[in-house]
Tab-separated table of C-alpha atoms in Angstrom:
chain	number	residue	atom	x	y	z
A	1	MET	CA	-64.888	73.130	228.114
A	2	SER	CA	-62.721	73.482	231.259
A	3	ASP	CA	-60.514	76.072	229.543
A	4	THR	CA	-63.501	78.325	228.823
A	5	VAL	CA	-65.720	80.407	231.094
A	6	ARG	CA	-69.393	81.289	230.927
A	7	LEU	CA	-69.645	84.645	229.123
A	8	THR	CA	-73.388	85.216	228.637
A	9	GLU	CA	-76.699	83.680	229.646
A	10	GLU	CA	-79.970	84.048	227.755
A	11	PHE	CA	-83.307	83.778	229.560
A	12	ARG	CA	-86.759	83.265	228.090
A	13	GLY	CA	-89.845	83.193	230.299
A	14	GLY	CA	-87.553	83.316	233.314
A	15	LEU	CA	-85.862	80.060	232.288
A	16	LEU	CA	-82.169	79.847	231.419
A	17	ASP	CA	-82.395	78.982	227.725
A	18	LEU	CA	-78.900	79.460	226.275
A	19	THR	CA	-75.405	79.687	227.720
A	20	HIS	CA	-72.391	80.895	225.741
A	21	TYR	CA	-68.865	79.968	226.807
A	22	GLY	CA	-65.580	81.356	225.595
A	23	TYR	CA	-62.300	83.130	226.323
A	24	ILE	CA	-61.216	86.711	226.903
A	25	SER	CA	-57.591	87.829	226.958
A	26	ILE	CA	-56.301	91.344	227.595
A	27	VAL	CA	-52.620	92.251	227.364
A	28	ASP	CA	-50.487	95.332	227.935
A	29	GLU	CA	-47.978	96.765	225.459
A	30	LYS	CA	-45.327	94.334	226.686
A	31	GLY	CA	-47.537	91.387	225.782
A	32	LYS	CA	-48.223	90.532	229.419
A	33	VAL	CA	-51.707	89.219	230.217
A	34	ILE	CA	-53.296	91.728	232.598
A	35	TYR	CA	-56.880	90.406	232.531
A	36	SER	CA	-58.351	87.129	231.386
A	37	ALA	CA	-61.424	84.940	231.474
A	38	GLY	CA	-60.675	81.401	230.393
A	39	ASP	CA	-57.348	80.204	229.051
A	40	PRO	CA	-55.234	82.972	227.430
A	41	GLU	CA	-53.093	80.246	225.823
A	42	ALA	CA	-56.055	78.665	223.982
A	43	MET	CA	-55.375	78.352	220.248
A	44	VAL	CA	-57.981	80.134	218.125
A	45	PHE	CA	-58.293	80.635	214.389
A	46	TYR	CA	-57.892	84.362	213.759
A	47	ARG	CA	-60.444	84.348	210.901
A	48	SER	CA	-61.391	87.797	209.541
A	49	ALA	CA	-60.268	89.524	212.742
A	50	SER	CA	-56.825	89.262	211.128
A	51	LYS	CA	-57.725	91.355	208.078
A	52	PRO	CA	-56.240	94.665	209.297
A	53	VAL	CA	-52.969	92.757	209.810
A	54	GLN	CA	-53.164	90.862	206.514
A	55	ALA	CA	-53.626	94.189	204.710
A	56	LEU	CA	-50.299	95.579	205.927
A	57	PRO	CA	-48.025	93.969	203.288
A	58	VAL	CA	-49.812	96.027	200.614
A	59	ILE	CA	-49.035	99.204	202.545
A	60	ALA	CA	-45.546	98.096	203.598
A	61	HIS	CA	-44.599	97.489	199.940
A	62	HIS	CA	-46.178	100.848	198.975
A	63	LEU	CA	-48.524	99.176	196.506
A	64	ASP	CA	-51.201	101.740	197.355
A	65	GLU	CA	-48.885	104.393	195.948
A	66	LYS	CA	-47.697	102.244	193.042
A	67	TYR	CA	-51.247	101.758	191.739
A	68	GLY	CA	-52.786	105.027	192.893
A	69	PHE	CA	-55.365	103.601	195.274
A	70	THR	CA	-57.274	106.126	197.353
A	71	ASP	CA	-57.102	105.867	201.135
A	72	GLU	CA	-60.771	104.879	201.151
A	73	GLU	CA	-60.146	102.055	198.690
A	74	THR	CA	-57.318	100.607	200.778
A	75	VAL	CA	-59.554	100.183	203.840
A	76	LEU	CA	-61.406	97.473	201.901
A	77	PHE	CA	-58.260	95.332	202.233
A	78	ALA	CA	-58.983	95.154	205.973
A	79	GLY	CA	-62.752	94.791	205.766
A	80	SER	CA	-65.509	92.199	205.504
A	81	HIS	CA	-67.807	94.261	203.302
A	82	LEU	CA	-71.505	93.682	202.644
A	83	GLY	CA	-71.493	94.510	198.946
A	84	GLU	CA	-72.997	97.979	199.174
A	85	SER	CA	-72.533	100.186	196.128
A	86	PHE	CA	-69.597	102.093	197.599
A	87	HIS	CA	-67.841	98.792	198.362
A	88	ILE	CA	-68.303	97.395	194.866
A	89	ASN	CA	-67.365	100.650	193.130
A	90	ALA	CA	-64.133	100.767	195.138
A	91	LEU	CA	-63.353	97.133	194.348
A	92	LYS	CA	-63.873	97.686	190.639
A	93	SER	CA	-61.562	100.702	190.820
A	94	ILE	CA	-58.871	98.658	192.616
A	95	MET	CA	-59.079	95.868	190.064
A	96	LYS	CA	-58.848	98.304	187.154
A	97	LYS	CA	-55.970	100.353	188.565
A	98	ALA	CA	-53.919	97.252	189.413
A	99	ASP	CA	-54.874	95.314	186.255
A	100	LEU	CA	-56.307	92.438	188.304
A	101	ASN	CA	-58.899	90.066	186.871
A	102	PRO	CA	-61.889	89.497	189.213
A	103	GLU	CA	-62.234	86.021	187.710
A	104	ASP	CA	-58.917	85.097	189.355
A	105	LEU	CA	-60.590	85.399	192.763
A	106	ILE	CA	-60.823	81.902	194.256
A	107	MET	CA	-64.342	82.138	195.728
A	108	LYS	CA	-67.555	81.335	193.869
A	109	PRO	CA	-69.823	84.148	192.628
A	110	THR	CA	-72.336	85.199	195.268
A	111	VAL	CA	-74.774	87.987	196.202
A	112	PRO	CA	-74.264	91.011	198.467
A	113	GLY	CA	-74.501	90.411	202.194
A	114	SER	CA	-76.582	93.554	202.546
A	115	THR	CA	-80.289	92.842	201.997
A	116	GLU	CA	-80.802	96.292	200.533
A	117	ALA	CA	-77.824	95.943	198.196
A	118	ASN	CA	-78.998	92.527	197.026
A	119	GLU	CA	-82.510	93.836	196.361
A	120	GLU	CA	-80.980	96.612	194.261
A	121	ARG	CA	-78.921	94.004	192.381
A	122	ILE	CA	-82.123	92.079	191.612
A	123	ARG	CA	-83.916	95.233	190.446
A	124	GLN	CA	-81.049	95.939	188.060
A	125	GLY	CA	-80.975	92.348	186.818
A	126	LEU	CA	-77.316	91.925	187.726
A	127	PRO	CA	-75.793	88.431	188.055
A	128	LYS	CA	-73.951	87.026	191.042
A	129	SER	CA	-70.340	88.183	191.271
A	130	LYS	CA	-67.156	87.217	193.069
A	131	LEU	CA	-66.784	90.888	194.020
A	132	TYR	CA	-69.885	90.615	196.214
A	133	HIS	CA	-68.133	88.143	198.503
A	134	ASN	CA	-67.399	89.807	201.845
A	135	CYS	CA	-63.721	88.759	201.672
A	136	SER	CA	-63.016	90.040	198.164
A	137	GLY	CA	-61.159	93.088	199.496
A	138	LYS	CA	-58.765	90.864	201.432
A	139	HIS	CA	-58.352	88.629	198.398
A	140	ALA	CA	-57.444	91.643	196.257
A	141	ALA	CA	-54.754	92.511	198.814
A	142	LEU	CA	-53.457	88.939	198.700
A	143	MET	CA	-53.321	89.009	194.897
A	144	LEU	CA	-51.327	92.240	194.988
A	145	THR	CA	-48.903	90.860	197.575
A	146	GLN	CA	-48.471	87.607	195.672
A	147	ARG	CA	-47.604	89.433	192.440
A	148	GLU	CA	-45.275	91.898	194.171
A	149	MET	CA	-43.365	89.025	195.793
A	150	GLY	CA	-42.798	87.443	192.355
A	151	GLY	CA	-45.511	84.780	192.409
A	152	ASP	CA	-48.271	83.895	189.961
A	153	VAL	CA	-51.376	85.895	190.897
A	154	LYS	CA	-53.553	82.830	190.311
A	155	ASP	CA	-51.717	81.020	193.126
A	156	TYR	CA	-52.380	83.739	195.724
A	157	TRP	CA	-54.656	81.458	197.765
A	158	LYS	CA	-52.274	78.521	198.140
A	159	VAL	CA	-50.576	77.577	201.406
A	160	GLY	CA	-46.841	78.167	200.995
A	161	SER	CA	-47.148	80.630	198.100
A	162	VAL	CA	-44.837	83.619	198.342
A	163	GLY	CA	-47.718	85.975	199.087
A	164	GLN	CA	-49.136	83.766	201.822
A	165	ASN	CA	-45.677	83.387	203.333
A	166	GLU	CA	-45.395	87.175	203.498
A	167	VAL	CA	-48.788	87.363	205.216
A	168	LEU	CA	-47.777	84.667	207.720
A	169	ARG	CA	-44.535	86.521	208.465
A	170	THR	CA	-46.441	89.767	208.994
A	171	MET	CA	-49.018	88.198	211.270
A	172	SER	CA	-46.370	86.474	213.349
A	173	VAL	CA	-44.363	89.690	213.754
A	174	LEU	CA	-47.411	91.606	214.944
A	175	SER	CA	-48.649	88.725	217.117
A	176	GLU	CA	-45.159	88.092	218.515
A	177	TYR	CA	-45.523	84.367	217.951
A	178	PRO	CA	-43.163	82.046	216.016
A	179	GLU	CA	-44.271	81.177	212.489
A	180	GLU	CA	-43.396	77.517	212.963
A	181	LYS	CA	-45.907	77.193	215.820
A	182	VAL	CA	-48.837	78.672	213.913
A	183	VAL	CA	-51.620	76.210	213.073
A	184	ILE	CA	-52.781	76.652	209.460
A	185	GLY	CA	-56.225	75.711	208.200
A	186	ILE	CA	-58.417	76.821	205.298
A	187	ASP	CA	-60.873	79.669	205.801
A	188	GLY	CA	-64.460	79.790	204.547
A	189	CYS	CA	-63.392	81.949	201.593
A	190	GLY	CA	-60.753	79.458	200.433
A	191	VAL	CA	-57.483	81.002	201.613
A	192	PRO	CA	-55.237	79.932	204.507
A	193	VAL	CA	-56.407	80.822	208.003
A	194	PHE	CA	-54.022	81.017	210.938
A	195	ALA	CA	-54.472	80.031	214.590
A	196	TYR	CA	-52.693	81.822	217.430
A	197	PRO	CA	-53.025	81.798	221.224
A	198	MET	CA	-55.686	84.173	222.513
A	199	LYS	CA	-53.105	86.369	224.233
A	200	ASN	CA	-51.197	86.815	220.953
A	201	ILE	CA	-54.319	87.780	219.038
A	202	ALA	CA	-54.743	90.479	221.701
A	203	CYS	CA	-51.295	91.996	221.092
A	204	ILE	CA	-51.166	95.776	220.762
A	205	ASP	CA	-49.171	97.455	217.968
A	206	THR	CA	-45.703	97.424	219.563
A	207	ILE	CA	-44.294	96.297	216.237
A	208	GLN	CA	-40.641	95.298	216.216
A	209	ASP	CA	-40.306	95.514	212.418
A	210	ASP	CA	-39.714	99.162	211.412
A	211	VAL	CA	-41.262	98.763	207.941
A	212	LEU	CA	-44.429	97.152	209.304
A	213	GLN	CA	-44.606	99.710	212.100
A	214	ASP	CA	-44.518	102.520	209.551
A	215	ALA	CA	-47.158	100.747	207.452
A	216	ALA	CA	-49.475	100.399	210.467
A	217	HIS	CA	-49.064	104.059	211.401
A	218	ARG	CA	-49.948	105.093	207.846
A	219	PHE	CA	-52.836	102.657	207.470
A	220	ILE	CA	-54.783	102.731	210.751
A	221	PRO	CA	-55.909	106.399	210.463
A	222	ARG	CA	-57.570	105.489	207.165
A	223	ILE	CA	-59.788	102.964	208.962
A	224	HIS	CA	-61.021	105.717	211.270
A	225	GLU	CA	-61.647	108.048	208.341
A	226	TYR	CA	-63.517	105.458	206.263
A	227	PRO	CA	-64.950	102.924	208.752
A	228	HIS	CA	-67.900	102.150	206.471
A	229	MET	CA	-65.461	100.144	204.337
A	230	MET	CA	-64.772	97.751	207.220
A	231	ARG	CA	-68.240	96.189	207.106
A	232	GLY	CA	-71.197	98.347	206.097
A	233	THR	CA	-74.048	100.594	207.123
A	234	GLY	CA	-75.175	100.056	210.719
A	235	TYR	CA	-72.808	97.187	211.592
A	236	LEU	CA	-70.517	96.854	214.606
A	237	CYS	CA	-67.171	96.554	212.795
A	238	SER	CA	-67.856	99.840	211.015
A	239	LEU	CA	-69.471	101.690	213.907
A	240	ILE	CA	-66.864	100.835	216.544
A	241	ASN	CA	-64.025	102.179	214.401
A	242	HIS	CA	-65.597	105.646	214.547
A	243	ASP	CA	-63.921	105.802	217.963
A	244	ALA	CA	-60.448	107.085	217.050
A	245	ASN	CA	-59.011	105.393	220.143
A	246	ILE	CA	-60.132	101.949	218.986
A	247	ILE	CA	-58.995	99.661	216.202
A	248	ALA	CA	-61.249	96.615	216.018
A	249	LYS	CA	-62.290	93.779	213.731
A	250	GLY	CA	-64.357	90.635	214.157
A	251	GLY	CA	-64.205	87.320	212.385
A	252	ALA	CA	-66.353	84.313	211.612
A	253	ASN	CA	-67.277	81.906	214.403
A	254	SER	CA	-67.146	84.767	216.868
A	255	VAL	CA	-63.545	85.835	217.316
A	256	TYR	CA	-62.893	89.530	217.946
A	257	GLY	CA	-59.799	91.689	218.319
A	258	ILE	CA	-59.675	95.211	219.768
A	259	GLY	CA	-56.847	97.640	220.442
A	260	LEU	CA	-57.129	100.632	222.770
A	261	LYS	CA	-54.495	103.111	221.637
A	262	LYS	CA	-54.091	105.528	224.550
A	263	GLU	CA	-54.321	102.768	227.137
A	264	ARG	CA	-51.854	100.585	225.187
A	265	ILE	CA	-54.126	97.568	225.728
A	266	GLY	CA	-54.950	94.699	223.366
A	267	ILE	CA	-58.177	92.702	223.756
A	268	SER	CA	-59.332	89.443	222.191
A	269	PHE	CA	-62.345	87.278	222.835
A	270	LYS	CA	-63.819	84.142	221.329
A	271	ILE	CA	-67.281	82.677	221.870
A	272	LYS	CA	-66.846	78.937	221.574
A	273	ASP	CA	-70.159	78.180	219.842
A	274	GLY	CA	-69.709	80.937	217.246
A	275	THR	CA	-72.555	83.192	218.430
A	276	GLU	CA	-72.044	86.779	217.257
A	277	ALA	CA	-75.230	88.591	218.317
A	278	VAL	CA	-73.872	89.151	221.848
A	279	TRP	CA	-70.656	90.865	220.705
A	280	PRO	CA	-71.845	94.366	221.727
A	281	LEU	CA	-72.811	93.138	225.202
A	282	ILE	CA	-69.449	91.460	225.760
A	283	ILE	CA	-67.451	94.440	224.475
A	284	ARG	CA	-69.430	96.841	226.657
A	285	GLU	CA	-68.897	94.679	229.733
A	286	ILE	CA	-65.166	94.317	229.028
A	287	PHE	CA	-64.889	98.089	228.726
A	288	ARG	CA	-66.830	98.549	231.986
A	289	GLN	CA	-64.612	96.152	233.919
A	290	ILE	CA	-61.339	97.674	232.697
A	291	GLY	CA	-62.581	101.251	233.081
A	292	TYR	CA	-62.770	102.356	229.445
A	293	TYR	CA	-65.642	104.658	228.524
A	294	ASN	CA	-66.556	106.677	225.461
A	295	ALA	CA	-70.119	107.995	225.523
A	296	ASP	CA	-70.724	107.669	221.786
A	297	THR	CA	-69.230	104.180	221.639
A	298	ASP	CA	-71.247	103.075	224.662
A	299	LYS	CA	-74.468	104.410	223.135
A	300	MET	CA	-73.690	102.612	219.890
A	301	LEU	CA	-73.099	99.280	221.643
A	302	VAL	CA	-76.402	99.580	223.512
A	303	SER	CA	-78.224	100.404	220.277
A	304	LEU	CA	-76.939	97.179	218.702
A	305	ASN	CA	-77.859	94.973	221.674
A	306	ASN	CA	-79.504	96.303	224.832
A	307	GLY	CA	-79.856	92.865	226.393
A	308	VAL	CA	-83.570	92.515	225.620
A	309	THR	CA	-84.637	89.557	223.467
A	310	VAL	CA	-87.556	90.296	221.146
A	311	ASN	CA	-89.553	87.977	218.917
A	312	ASP	CA	-90.520	88.454	215.265
A	313	ASN	CA	-93.259	90.861	216.366
A	314	ASP	CA	-90.773	93.051	218.280
A	315	THR	CA	-92.309	91.894	221.568
A	316	PRO	CA	-89.834	91.512	224.489
A	317	VAL	CA	-89.666	87.835	225.430
A	318	GLY	CA	-86.420	87.516	227.387
A	319	GLU	CA	-83.058	88.947	228.288
A	320	VAL	CA	-79.358	88.331	227.775
A	321	LYS	CA	-76.848	88.920	230.562
A	322	THR	CA	-73.074	88.986	230.659
A	323	VAL	CA	-71.897	86.832	233.569
A	324	PHE	CA	-68.103	86.819	233.368
A	325	THR	CA	-65.660	88.446	235.755
A	326	LEU	CA	-62.219	89.286	234.421
A	327	GLU	CA	-59.376	87.891	236.469
A	328	LYS	CA	-56.679	90.467	237.187
A	329	HIS	CA	-53.036	89.491	236.727
A	330	PHE	CA	-51.394	92.514	238.383
């Protein structure tokens, strides 16, 4: 763990109970590391933090216009939804407009990630569905890209398919990292997942490809207008994108990417053991150390995790502290 640093410590009864290690990398618009904690060259699987990037081929090829998707519907391509009614209604609309078959989705049928949405599903006597999977929006985007590039829709999930190659090209352009150096694995939802150095995950949108740059400029404002499509009611990945200066998305096993538009700064962090509950604390501390402040965003982060550990009876039993110091590289 020599390439990581201690990010947070959790105390219970005054005793250090848990310690979470990881990496933080912050770059400027030239891709230069300006702050770090841990190794900025560490290779990390991008996971669902890559979804806003993986969505861009749909926009770049104007498939939103071709099939008449609403702006709100397209944000699902970048999200990890919880299966709330507005998510599922949008997905059904996308599938119908584009003549896609939900049964061609590679994942198994499941239930909504939202407890409330799943309870409503049970009350209505509805079966499990592939559309309830939190990655189904991304998969719909991959199906559309695969078909547009001339491939068989049913092969959209395969490494080396034309659609996946287009996604890899897009991600490497935006991450400014050679395709041939990318490590490829398989994600939890069954599609390829790509690993990049921390500093490249943190890259800001200085996109060298004019078509992709135009796609990003058209797409990102939609995320701010419809942030509920990024995750769901009351969750970080939806709430943080209410800040029009931020574009942010997290992924499984605790990887997170953030862009600050006005400051032209890209941020990535990864908690090595996969803990996600401390995300708001880490983001708030990063913002404090680099001097970024938005009152509403700060209040939101505190509301999600104020550093107090409570038990099942809502009794305070401990505290969580951030303990990292960002190293300056300027």
